[in-house]
Short mmCIF file of C-alpha atoms and ligand atoms in Angstrom, two decimals:
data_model
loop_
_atom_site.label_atom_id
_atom_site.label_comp_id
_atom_site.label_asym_id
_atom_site.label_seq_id
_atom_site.Cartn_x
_atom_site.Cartn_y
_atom_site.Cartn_z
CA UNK A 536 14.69 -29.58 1.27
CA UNK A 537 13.46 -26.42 2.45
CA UNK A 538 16.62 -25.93 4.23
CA UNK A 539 18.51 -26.18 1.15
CA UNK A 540 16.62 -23.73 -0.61
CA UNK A 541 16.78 -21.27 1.70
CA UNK A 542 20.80 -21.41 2.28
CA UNK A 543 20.96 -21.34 -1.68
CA UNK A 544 19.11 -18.10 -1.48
CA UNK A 545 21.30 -16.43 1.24
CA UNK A 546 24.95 -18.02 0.32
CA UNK A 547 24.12 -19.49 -2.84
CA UNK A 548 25.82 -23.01 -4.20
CA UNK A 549 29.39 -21.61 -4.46
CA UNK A 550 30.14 -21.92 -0.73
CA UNK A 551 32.44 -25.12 0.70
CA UNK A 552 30.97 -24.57 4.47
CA UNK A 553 27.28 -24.07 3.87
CA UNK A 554 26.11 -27.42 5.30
CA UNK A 555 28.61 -26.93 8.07
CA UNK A 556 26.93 -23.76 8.59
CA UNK A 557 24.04 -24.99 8.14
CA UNK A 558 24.27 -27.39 10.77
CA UNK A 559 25.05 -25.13 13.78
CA UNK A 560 22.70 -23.09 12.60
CA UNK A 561 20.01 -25.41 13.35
CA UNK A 562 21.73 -26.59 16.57
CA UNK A 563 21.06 -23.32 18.49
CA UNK A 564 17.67 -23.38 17.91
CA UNK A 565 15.91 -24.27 20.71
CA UNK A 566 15.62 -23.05 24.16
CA UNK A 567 18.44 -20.42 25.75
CA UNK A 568 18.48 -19.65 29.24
CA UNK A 569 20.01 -15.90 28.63
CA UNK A 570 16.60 -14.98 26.84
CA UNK A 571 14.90 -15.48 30.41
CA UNK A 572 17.66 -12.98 32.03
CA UNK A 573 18.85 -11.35 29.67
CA UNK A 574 20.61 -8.81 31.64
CA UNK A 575 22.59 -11.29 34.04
CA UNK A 576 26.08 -11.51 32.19
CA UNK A 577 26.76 -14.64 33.99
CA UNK A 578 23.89 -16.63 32.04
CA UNK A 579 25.11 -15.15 29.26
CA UNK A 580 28.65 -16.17 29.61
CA UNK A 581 28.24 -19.55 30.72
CA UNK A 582 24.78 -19.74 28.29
CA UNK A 583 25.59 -22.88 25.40
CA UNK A 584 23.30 -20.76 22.76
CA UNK A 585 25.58 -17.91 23.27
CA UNK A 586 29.01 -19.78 22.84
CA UNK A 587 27.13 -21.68 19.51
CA UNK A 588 25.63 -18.46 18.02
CA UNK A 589 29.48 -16.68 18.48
CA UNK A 590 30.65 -19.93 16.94
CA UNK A 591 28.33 -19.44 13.80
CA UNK A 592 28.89 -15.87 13.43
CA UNK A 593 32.90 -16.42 13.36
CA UNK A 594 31.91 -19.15 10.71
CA UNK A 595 29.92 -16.40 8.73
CA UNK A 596 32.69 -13.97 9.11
CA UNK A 597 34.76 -17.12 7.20
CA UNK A 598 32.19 -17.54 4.79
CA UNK A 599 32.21 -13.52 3.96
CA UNK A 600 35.97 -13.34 3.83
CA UNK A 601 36.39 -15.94 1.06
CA UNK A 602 33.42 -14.55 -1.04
CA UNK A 603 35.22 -11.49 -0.37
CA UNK A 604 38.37 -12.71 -2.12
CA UNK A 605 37.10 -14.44 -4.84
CA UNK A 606 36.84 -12.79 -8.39
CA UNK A 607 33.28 -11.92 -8.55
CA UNK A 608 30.48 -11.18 -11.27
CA UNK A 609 29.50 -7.48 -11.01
CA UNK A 610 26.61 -8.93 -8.31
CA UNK A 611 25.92 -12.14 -7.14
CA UNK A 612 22.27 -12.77 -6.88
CA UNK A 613 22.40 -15.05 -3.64
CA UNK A 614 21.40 -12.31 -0.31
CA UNK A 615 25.32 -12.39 0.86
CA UNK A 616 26.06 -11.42 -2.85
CA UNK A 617 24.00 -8.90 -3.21
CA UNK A 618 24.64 -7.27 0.93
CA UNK A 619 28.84 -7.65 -0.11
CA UNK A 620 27.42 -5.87 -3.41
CA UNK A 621 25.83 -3.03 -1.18
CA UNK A 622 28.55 -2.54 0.90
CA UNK A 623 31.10 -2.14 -1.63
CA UNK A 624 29.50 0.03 -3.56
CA UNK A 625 27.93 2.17 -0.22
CA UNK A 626 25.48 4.94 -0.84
CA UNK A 627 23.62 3.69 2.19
CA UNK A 628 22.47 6.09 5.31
CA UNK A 629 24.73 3.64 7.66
CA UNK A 630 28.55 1.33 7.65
CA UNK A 631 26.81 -2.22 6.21
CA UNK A 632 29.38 -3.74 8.43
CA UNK A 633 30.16 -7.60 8.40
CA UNK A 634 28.45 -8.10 11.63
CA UNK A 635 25.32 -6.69 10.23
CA UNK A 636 25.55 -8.55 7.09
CA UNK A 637 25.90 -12.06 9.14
CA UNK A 638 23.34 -10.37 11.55
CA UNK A 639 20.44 -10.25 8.51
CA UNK A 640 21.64 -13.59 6.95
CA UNK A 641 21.03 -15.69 10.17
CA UNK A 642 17.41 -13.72 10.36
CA UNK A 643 16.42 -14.61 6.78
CA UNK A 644 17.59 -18.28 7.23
CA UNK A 645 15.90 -18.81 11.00
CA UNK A 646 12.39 -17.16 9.98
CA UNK A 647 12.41 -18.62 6.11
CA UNK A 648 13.22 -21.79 6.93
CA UNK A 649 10.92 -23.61 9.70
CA UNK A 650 7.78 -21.47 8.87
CA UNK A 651 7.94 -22.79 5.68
CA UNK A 652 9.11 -26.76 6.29
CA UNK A 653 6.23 -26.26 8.70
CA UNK A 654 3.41 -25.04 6.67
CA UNK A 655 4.45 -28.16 3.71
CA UNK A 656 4.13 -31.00 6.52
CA UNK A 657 0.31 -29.02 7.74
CA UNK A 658 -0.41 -29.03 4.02
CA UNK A 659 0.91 -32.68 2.97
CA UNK A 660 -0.84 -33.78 6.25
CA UNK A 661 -4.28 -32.15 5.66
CA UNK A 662 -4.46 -33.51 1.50
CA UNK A 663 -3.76 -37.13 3.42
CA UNK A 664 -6.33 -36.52 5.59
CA UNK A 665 -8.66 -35.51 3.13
CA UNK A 666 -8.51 -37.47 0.57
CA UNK A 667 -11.33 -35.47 -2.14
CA UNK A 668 -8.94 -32.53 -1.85
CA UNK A 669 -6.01 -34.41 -2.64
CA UNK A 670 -7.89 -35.68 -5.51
CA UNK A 671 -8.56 -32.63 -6.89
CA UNK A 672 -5.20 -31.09 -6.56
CA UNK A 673 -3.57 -33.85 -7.73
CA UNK A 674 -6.01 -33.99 -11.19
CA UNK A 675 -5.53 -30.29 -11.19
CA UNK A 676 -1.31 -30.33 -11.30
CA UNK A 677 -1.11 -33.25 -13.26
CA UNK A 678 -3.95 -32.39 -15.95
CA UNK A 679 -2.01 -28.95 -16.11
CA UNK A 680 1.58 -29.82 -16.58
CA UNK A 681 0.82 -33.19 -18.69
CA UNK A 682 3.66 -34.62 -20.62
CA UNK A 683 6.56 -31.99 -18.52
CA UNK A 684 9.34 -33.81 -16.78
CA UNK A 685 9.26 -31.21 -13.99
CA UNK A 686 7.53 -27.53 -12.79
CA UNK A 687 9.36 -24.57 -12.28
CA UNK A 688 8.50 -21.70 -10.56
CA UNK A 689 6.91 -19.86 -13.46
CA UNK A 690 4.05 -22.44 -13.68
CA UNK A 691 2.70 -22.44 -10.62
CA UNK A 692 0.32 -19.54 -11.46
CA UNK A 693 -1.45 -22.30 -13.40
CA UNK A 694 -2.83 -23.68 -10.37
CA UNK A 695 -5.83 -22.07 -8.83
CA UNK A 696 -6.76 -24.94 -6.91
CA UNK A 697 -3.47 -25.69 -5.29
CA UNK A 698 -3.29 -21.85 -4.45
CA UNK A 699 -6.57 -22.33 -2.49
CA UNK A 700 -5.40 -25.60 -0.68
CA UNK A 701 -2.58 -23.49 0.14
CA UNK A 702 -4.23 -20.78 1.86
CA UNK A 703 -6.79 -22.92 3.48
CA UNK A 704 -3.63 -25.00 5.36
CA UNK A 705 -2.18 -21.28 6.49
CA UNK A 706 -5.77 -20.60 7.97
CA UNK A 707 -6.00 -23.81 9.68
CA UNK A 708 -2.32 -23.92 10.87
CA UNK A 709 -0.12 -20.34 10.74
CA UNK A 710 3.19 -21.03 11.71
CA UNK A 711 3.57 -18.55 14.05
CA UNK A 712 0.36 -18.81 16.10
CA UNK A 713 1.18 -15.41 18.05
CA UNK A 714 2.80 -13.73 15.28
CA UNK A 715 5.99 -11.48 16.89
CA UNK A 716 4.75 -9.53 20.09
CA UNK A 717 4.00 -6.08 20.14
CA UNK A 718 4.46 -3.12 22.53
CA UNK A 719 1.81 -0.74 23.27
CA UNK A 720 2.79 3.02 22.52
CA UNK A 721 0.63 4.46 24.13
CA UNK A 722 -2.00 4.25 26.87
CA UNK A 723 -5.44 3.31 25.12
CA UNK A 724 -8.89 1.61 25.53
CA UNK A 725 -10.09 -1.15 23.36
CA UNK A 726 -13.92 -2.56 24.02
CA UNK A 727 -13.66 -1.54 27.30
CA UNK A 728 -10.49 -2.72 28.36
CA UNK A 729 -7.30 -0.16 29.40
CA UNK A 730 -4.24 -1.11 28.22
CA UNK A 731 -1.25 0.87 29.21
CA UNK A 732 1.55 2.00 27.69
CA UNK A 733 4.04 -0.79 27.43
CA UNK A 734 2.06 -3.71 27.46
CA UNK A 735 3.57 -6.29 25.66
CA UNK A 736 0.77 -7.76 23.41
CA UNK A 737 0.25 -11.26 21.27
CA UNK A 738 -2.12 -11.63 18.61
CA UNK A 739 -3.71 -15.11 18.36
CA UNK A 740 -4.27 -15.63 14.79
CA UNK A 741 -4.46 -19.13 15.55
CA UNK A 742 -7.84 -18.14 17.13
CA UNK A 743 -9.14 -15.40 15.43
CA UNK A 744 -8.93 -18.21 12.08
CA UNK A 745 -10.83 -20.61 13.78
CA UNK A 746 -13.42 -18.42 15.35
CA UNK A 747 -16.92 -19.88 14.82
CA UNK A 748 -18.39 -16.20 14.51
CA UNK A 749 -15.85 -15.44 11.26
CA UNK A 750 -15.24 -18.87 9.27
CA UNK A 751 -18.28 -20.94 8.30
CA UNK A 752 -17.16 -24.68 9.49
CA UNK A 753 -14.01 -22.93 11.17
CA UNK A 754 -12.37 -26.21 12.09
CA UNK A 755 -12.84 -28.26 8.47
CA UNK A 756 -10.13 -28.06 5.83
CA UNK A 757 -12.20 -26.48 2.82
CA UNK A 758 -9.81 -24.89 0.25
CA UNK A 759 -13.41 -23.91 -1.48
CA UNK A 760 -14.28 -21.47 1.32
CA UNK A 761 -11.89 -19.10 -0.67
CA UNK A 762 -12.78 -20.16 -4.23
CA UNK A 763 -15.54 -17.08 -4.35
CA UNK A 764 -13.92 -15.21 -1.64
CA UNK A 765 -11.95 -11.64 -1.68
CA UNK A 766 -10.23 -12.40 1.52
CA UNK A 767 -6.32 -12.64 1.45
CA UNK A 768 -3.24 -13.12 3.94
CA UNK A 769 -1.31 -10.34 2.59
CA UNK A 770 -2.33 -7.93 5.82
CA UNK A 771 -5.51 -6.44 5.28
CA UNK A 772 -8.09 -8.48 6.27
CA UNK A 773 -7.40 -9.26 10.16
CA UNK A 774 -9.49 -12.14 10.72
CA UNK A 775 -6.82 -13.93 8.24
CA UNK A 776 -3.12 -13.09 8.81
CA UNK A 777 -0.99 -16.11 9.31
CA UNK A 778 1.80 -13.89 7.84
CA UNK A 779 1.41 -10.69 9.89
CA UNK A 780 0.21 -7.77 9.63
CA UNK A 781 1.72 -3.85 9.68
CA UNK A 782 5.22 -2.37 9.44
CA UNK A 783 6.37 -5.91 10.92
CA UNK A 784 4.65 -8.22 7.98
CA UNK A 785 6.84 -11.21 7.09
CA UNK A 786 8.99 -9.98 4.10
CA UNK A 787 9.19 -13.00 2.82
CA UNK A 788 5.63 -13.81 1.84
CA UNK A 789 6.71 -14.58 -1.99
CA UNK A 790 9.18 -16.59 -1.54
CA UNK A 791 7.92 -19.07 1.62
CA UNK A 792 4.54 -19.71 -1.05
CA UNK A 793 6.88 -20.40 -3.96
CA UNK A 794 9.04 -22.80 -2.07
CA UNK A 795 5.40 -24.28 -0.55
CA UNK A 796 3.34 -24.73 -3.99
CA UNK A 797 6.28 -26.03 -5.89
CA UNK A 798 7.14 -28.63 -3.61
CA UNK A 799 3.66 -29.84 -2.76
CA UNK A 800 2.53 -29.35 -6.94
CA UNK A 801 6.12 -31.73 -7.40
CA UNK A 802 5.60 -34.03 -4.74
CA UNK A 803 1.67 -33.99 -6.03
CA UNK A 804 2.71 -34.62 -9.52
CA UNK A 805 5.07 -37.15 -9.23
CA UNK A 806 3.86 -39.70 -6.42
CA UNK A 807 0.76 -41.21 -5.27
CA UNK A 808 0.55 -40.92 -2.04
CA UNK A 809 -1.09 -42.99 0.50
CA UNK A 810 -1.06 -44.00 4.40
CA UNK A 811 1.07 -46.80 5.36
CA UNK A 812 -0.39 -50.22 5.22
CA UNK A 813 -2.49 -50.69 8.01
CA UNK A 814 -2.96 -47.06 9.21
CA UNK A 815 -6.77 -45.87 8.64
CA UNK A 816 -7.44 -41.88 8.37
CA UNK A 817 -9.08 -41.74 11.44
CA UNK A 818 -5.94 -42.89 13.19
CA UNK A 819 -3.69 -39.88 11.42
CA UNK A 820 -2.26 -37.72 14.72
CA UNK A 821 -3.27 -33.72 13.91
CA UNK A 822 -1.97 -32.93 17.32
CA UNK A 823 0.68 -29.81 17.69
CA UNK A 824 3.54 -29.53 19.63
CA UNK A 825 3.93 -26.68 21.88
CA UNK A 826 6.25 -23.70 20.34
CA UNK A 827 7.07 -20.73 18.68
CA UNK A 828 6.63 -22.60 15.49
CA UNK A 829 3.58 -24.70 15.57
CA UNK A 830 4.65 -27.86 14.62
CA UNK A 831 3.14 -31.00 13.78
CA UNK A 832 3.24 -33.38 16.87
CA UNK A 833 4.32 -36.56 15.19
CA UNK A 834 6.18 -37.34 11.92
CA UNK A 835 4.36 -37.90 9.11
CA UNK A 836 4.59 -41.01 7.41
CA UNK A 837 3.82 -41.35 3.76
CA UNK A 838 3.62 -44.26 1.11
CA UNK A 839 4.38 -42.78 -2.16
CA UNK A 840 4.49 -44.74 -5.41
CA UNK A 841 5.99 -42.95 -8.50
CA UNK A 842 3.69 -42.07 -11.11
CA UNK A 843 5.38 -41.53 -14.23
CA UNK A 844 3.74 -38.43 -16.11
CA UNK A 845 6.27 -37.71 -18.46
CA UNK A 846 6.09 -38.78 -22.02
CA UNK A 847 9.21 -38.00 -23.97
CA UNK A 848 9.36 -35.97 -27.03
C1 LIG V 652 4.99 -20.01 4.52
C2 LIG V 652 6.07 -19.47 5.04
C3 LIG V 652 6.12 -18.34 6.03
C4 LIG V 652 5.23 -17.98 7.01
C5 LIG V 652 3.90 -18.65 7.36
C6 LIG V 652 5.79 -16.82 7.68
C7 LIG V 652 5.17 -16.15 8.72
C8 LIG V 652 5.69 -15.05 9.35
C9 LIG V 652 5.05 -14.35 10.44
C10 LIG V 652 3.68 -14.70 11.03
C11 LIG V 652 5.85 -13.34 10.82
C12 LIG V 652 5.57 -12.31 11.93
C13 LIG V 652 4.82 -11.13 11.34
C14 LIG V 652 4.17 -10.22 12.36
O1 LIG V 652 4.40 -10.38 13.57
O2 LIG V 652 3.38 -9.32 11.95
C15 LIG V 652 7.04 -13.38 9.99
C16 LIG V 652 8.11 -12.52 10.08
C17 LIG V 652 9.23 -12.60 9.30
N1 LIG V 652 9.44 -13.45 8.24
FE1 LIG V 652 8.18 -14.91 7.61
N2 LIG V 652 6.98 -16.50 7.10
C18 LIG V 652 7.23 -17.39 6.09
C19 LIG V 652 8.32 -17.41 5.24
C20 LIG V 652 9.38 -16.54 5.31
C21 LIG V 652 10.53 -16.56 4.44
C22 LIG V 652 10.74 -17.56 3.28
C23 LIG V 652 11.37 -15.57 4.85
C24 LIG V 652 12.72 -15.13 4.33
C25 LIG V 652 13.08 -15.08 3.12
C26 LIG V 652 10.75 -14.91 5.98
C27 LIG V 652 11.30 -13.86 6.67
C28 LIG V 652 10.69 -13.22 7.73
C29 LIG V 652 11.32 -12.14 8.50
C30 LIG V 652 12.73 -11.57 8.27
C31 LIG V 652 10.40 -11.76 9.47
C32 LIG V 652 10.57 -10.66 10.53
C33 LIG V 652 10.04 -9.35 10.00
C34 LIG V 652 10.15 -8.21 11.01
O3 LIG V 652 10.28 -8.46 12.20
O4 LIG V 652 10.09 -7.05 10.58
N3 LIG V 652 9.55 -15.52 6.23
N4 LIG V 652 6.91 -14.43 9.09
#
């Protein structure tokens, strides 16, 4: 699902090869040989990440040539409507040339769409594991949006205690545990330490949001810590930054919490949930896997009966 929002958002519905796309897209992935050596040309000729990531781009370049020659509104509101938009009408410092365009539309659709599937499975996983929170969301969505057939984006303000169930999951379980690296730009001390220039540094947020000396009960899932609480993820307050922090903050902030609340407020509002027959809570797997994106170990398995909410005018 959260696939399919996020290629709707960069080529929109009106394109015949998005799941095609799509696909190969999610086939190079994983790990690449030519990112340990990246100056040996050899790797990187006989490297099967390279040849799939030339593949997509030449499938981009497809996808850009028919938008191209198709009559078009004045601007399309989907990313590669509105980058074709830009470099048509130019103005900008630099030549938005198709490379560049395919360039930013892989980049949106790699880092929009697993940190987000990833935080909804953390956040389904946590309300199933703790079952007075789901409670309470669940009374909260479906008190709010009685008698609607279905939410939309503009609601989800509404819900204060989703929001803090929300931010409680990103604490517990930021996507990125290391956030991007950094280089150091120049030679410094920091409590003691020397760090030269050029250091390559990783932040554990993952840590620094479960240390015992900042969060009260730093490894229980309490959406209420926050309910009296000034502290946000948007980048200033470093003990909580599971979307960055800086010049490099993730961009897309507004967007990977819309596409989180409204499926988890729908999937909330719609369905009870419960564990499958025989599984007690204590036996639900929190384990991660090891990777850039921290992932939940093992799938998640959920019962989920309809609930029928909607009462017909
Ligand atoms: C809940 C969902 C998301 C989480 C937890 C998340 C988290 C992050 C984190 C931790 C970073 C690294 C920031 C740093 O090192 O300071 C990042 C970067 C980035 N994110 Fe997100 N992200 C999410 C959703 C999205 C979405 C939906 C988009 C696209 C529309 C997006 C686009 C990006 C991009 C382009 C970068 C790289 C920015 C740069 O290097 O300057 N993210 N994100």
């Amino acid at each position: 699902m959260i696939n399919d929002v996020a290629a709707r958002t960069v080529v929109g519905d009106r394109c015949k090869y998005r799941d095609e796309y799509m696909h190969e897209l999610r086939l190079f992935g994983g790990f690449n040989l030519a990112d340990l050596y990246p100056s040996s040309r050899l790797v990187r000729r006989f490297s099967a990440a390279a040849r799939d990531a030339r593949r997509c781009q030449r499938n981009m370049y497809r996808i850009i040539h028919e938008r191209e020659a198709m009559p078009t509104p004045e601007r399309d509101e989907d990313l590669l409507g509105v980058l074709l938009w830009l470099q048509r009408e130019g103005g900008l410092q630099f030549a938005l040339t198709d490379e560049i365009v395919s360039t930013v539309i892989w980049d949106i659709f790699s880092a929009g769409s697993e940190s987000s599937s990833t935080i909804l499975v953390w956040a389904m996983s946590e309300l199933v594991k703790n079952p007075q929170v789901m409670h309470k969301a669940q009374l909260e969505v479906r008190e709010t949006f009685k008698g609607q057939d279905k939410i939309n984006e503009g609601d989800l303000i509404k819900l204060r205690y989703l929001h803090l169930v929300n931010k409680e999951t990103l604490r517990l379980h930021a996507s990125a545990p290391l956030l991007l690296p950094r280089e150091c730009r120049e030679s410094c001390q920091v409590m003691g330490y020397d760090v030269p220039k050029g250091t390559k540094l990783f932040v554990n947020v993952w840590a620094i949001a479960r240390d015992t000396k900042l969060w009260h009960d730093a490894e229980e899932f309490k959406p209420e810590r926050f309910e009296s609480s000034s502290i946000d993820f948007r980048g200033n307050d470093f003990e909580f930054t599971p979307f960055g922090a800086g010049r490099r903050i993730c961009p897309g902030i507004t967007l990977g919490l819309a596409n989180l609340e409204l499926a988890l407020a729908s999937f909330l509002y719609h369905f009870d949930w419960a564990l499958p027959d025989g599984v007690k809570l204590e036996e639900l797997d929190m384990a991660e896997a090891f990777g850039i994106a921290l992932r939940k170990k093992s799938m998640l398995w959920i019962k989920a009966k309809p609930y029928n909410n909607f009462i017909p005018h």
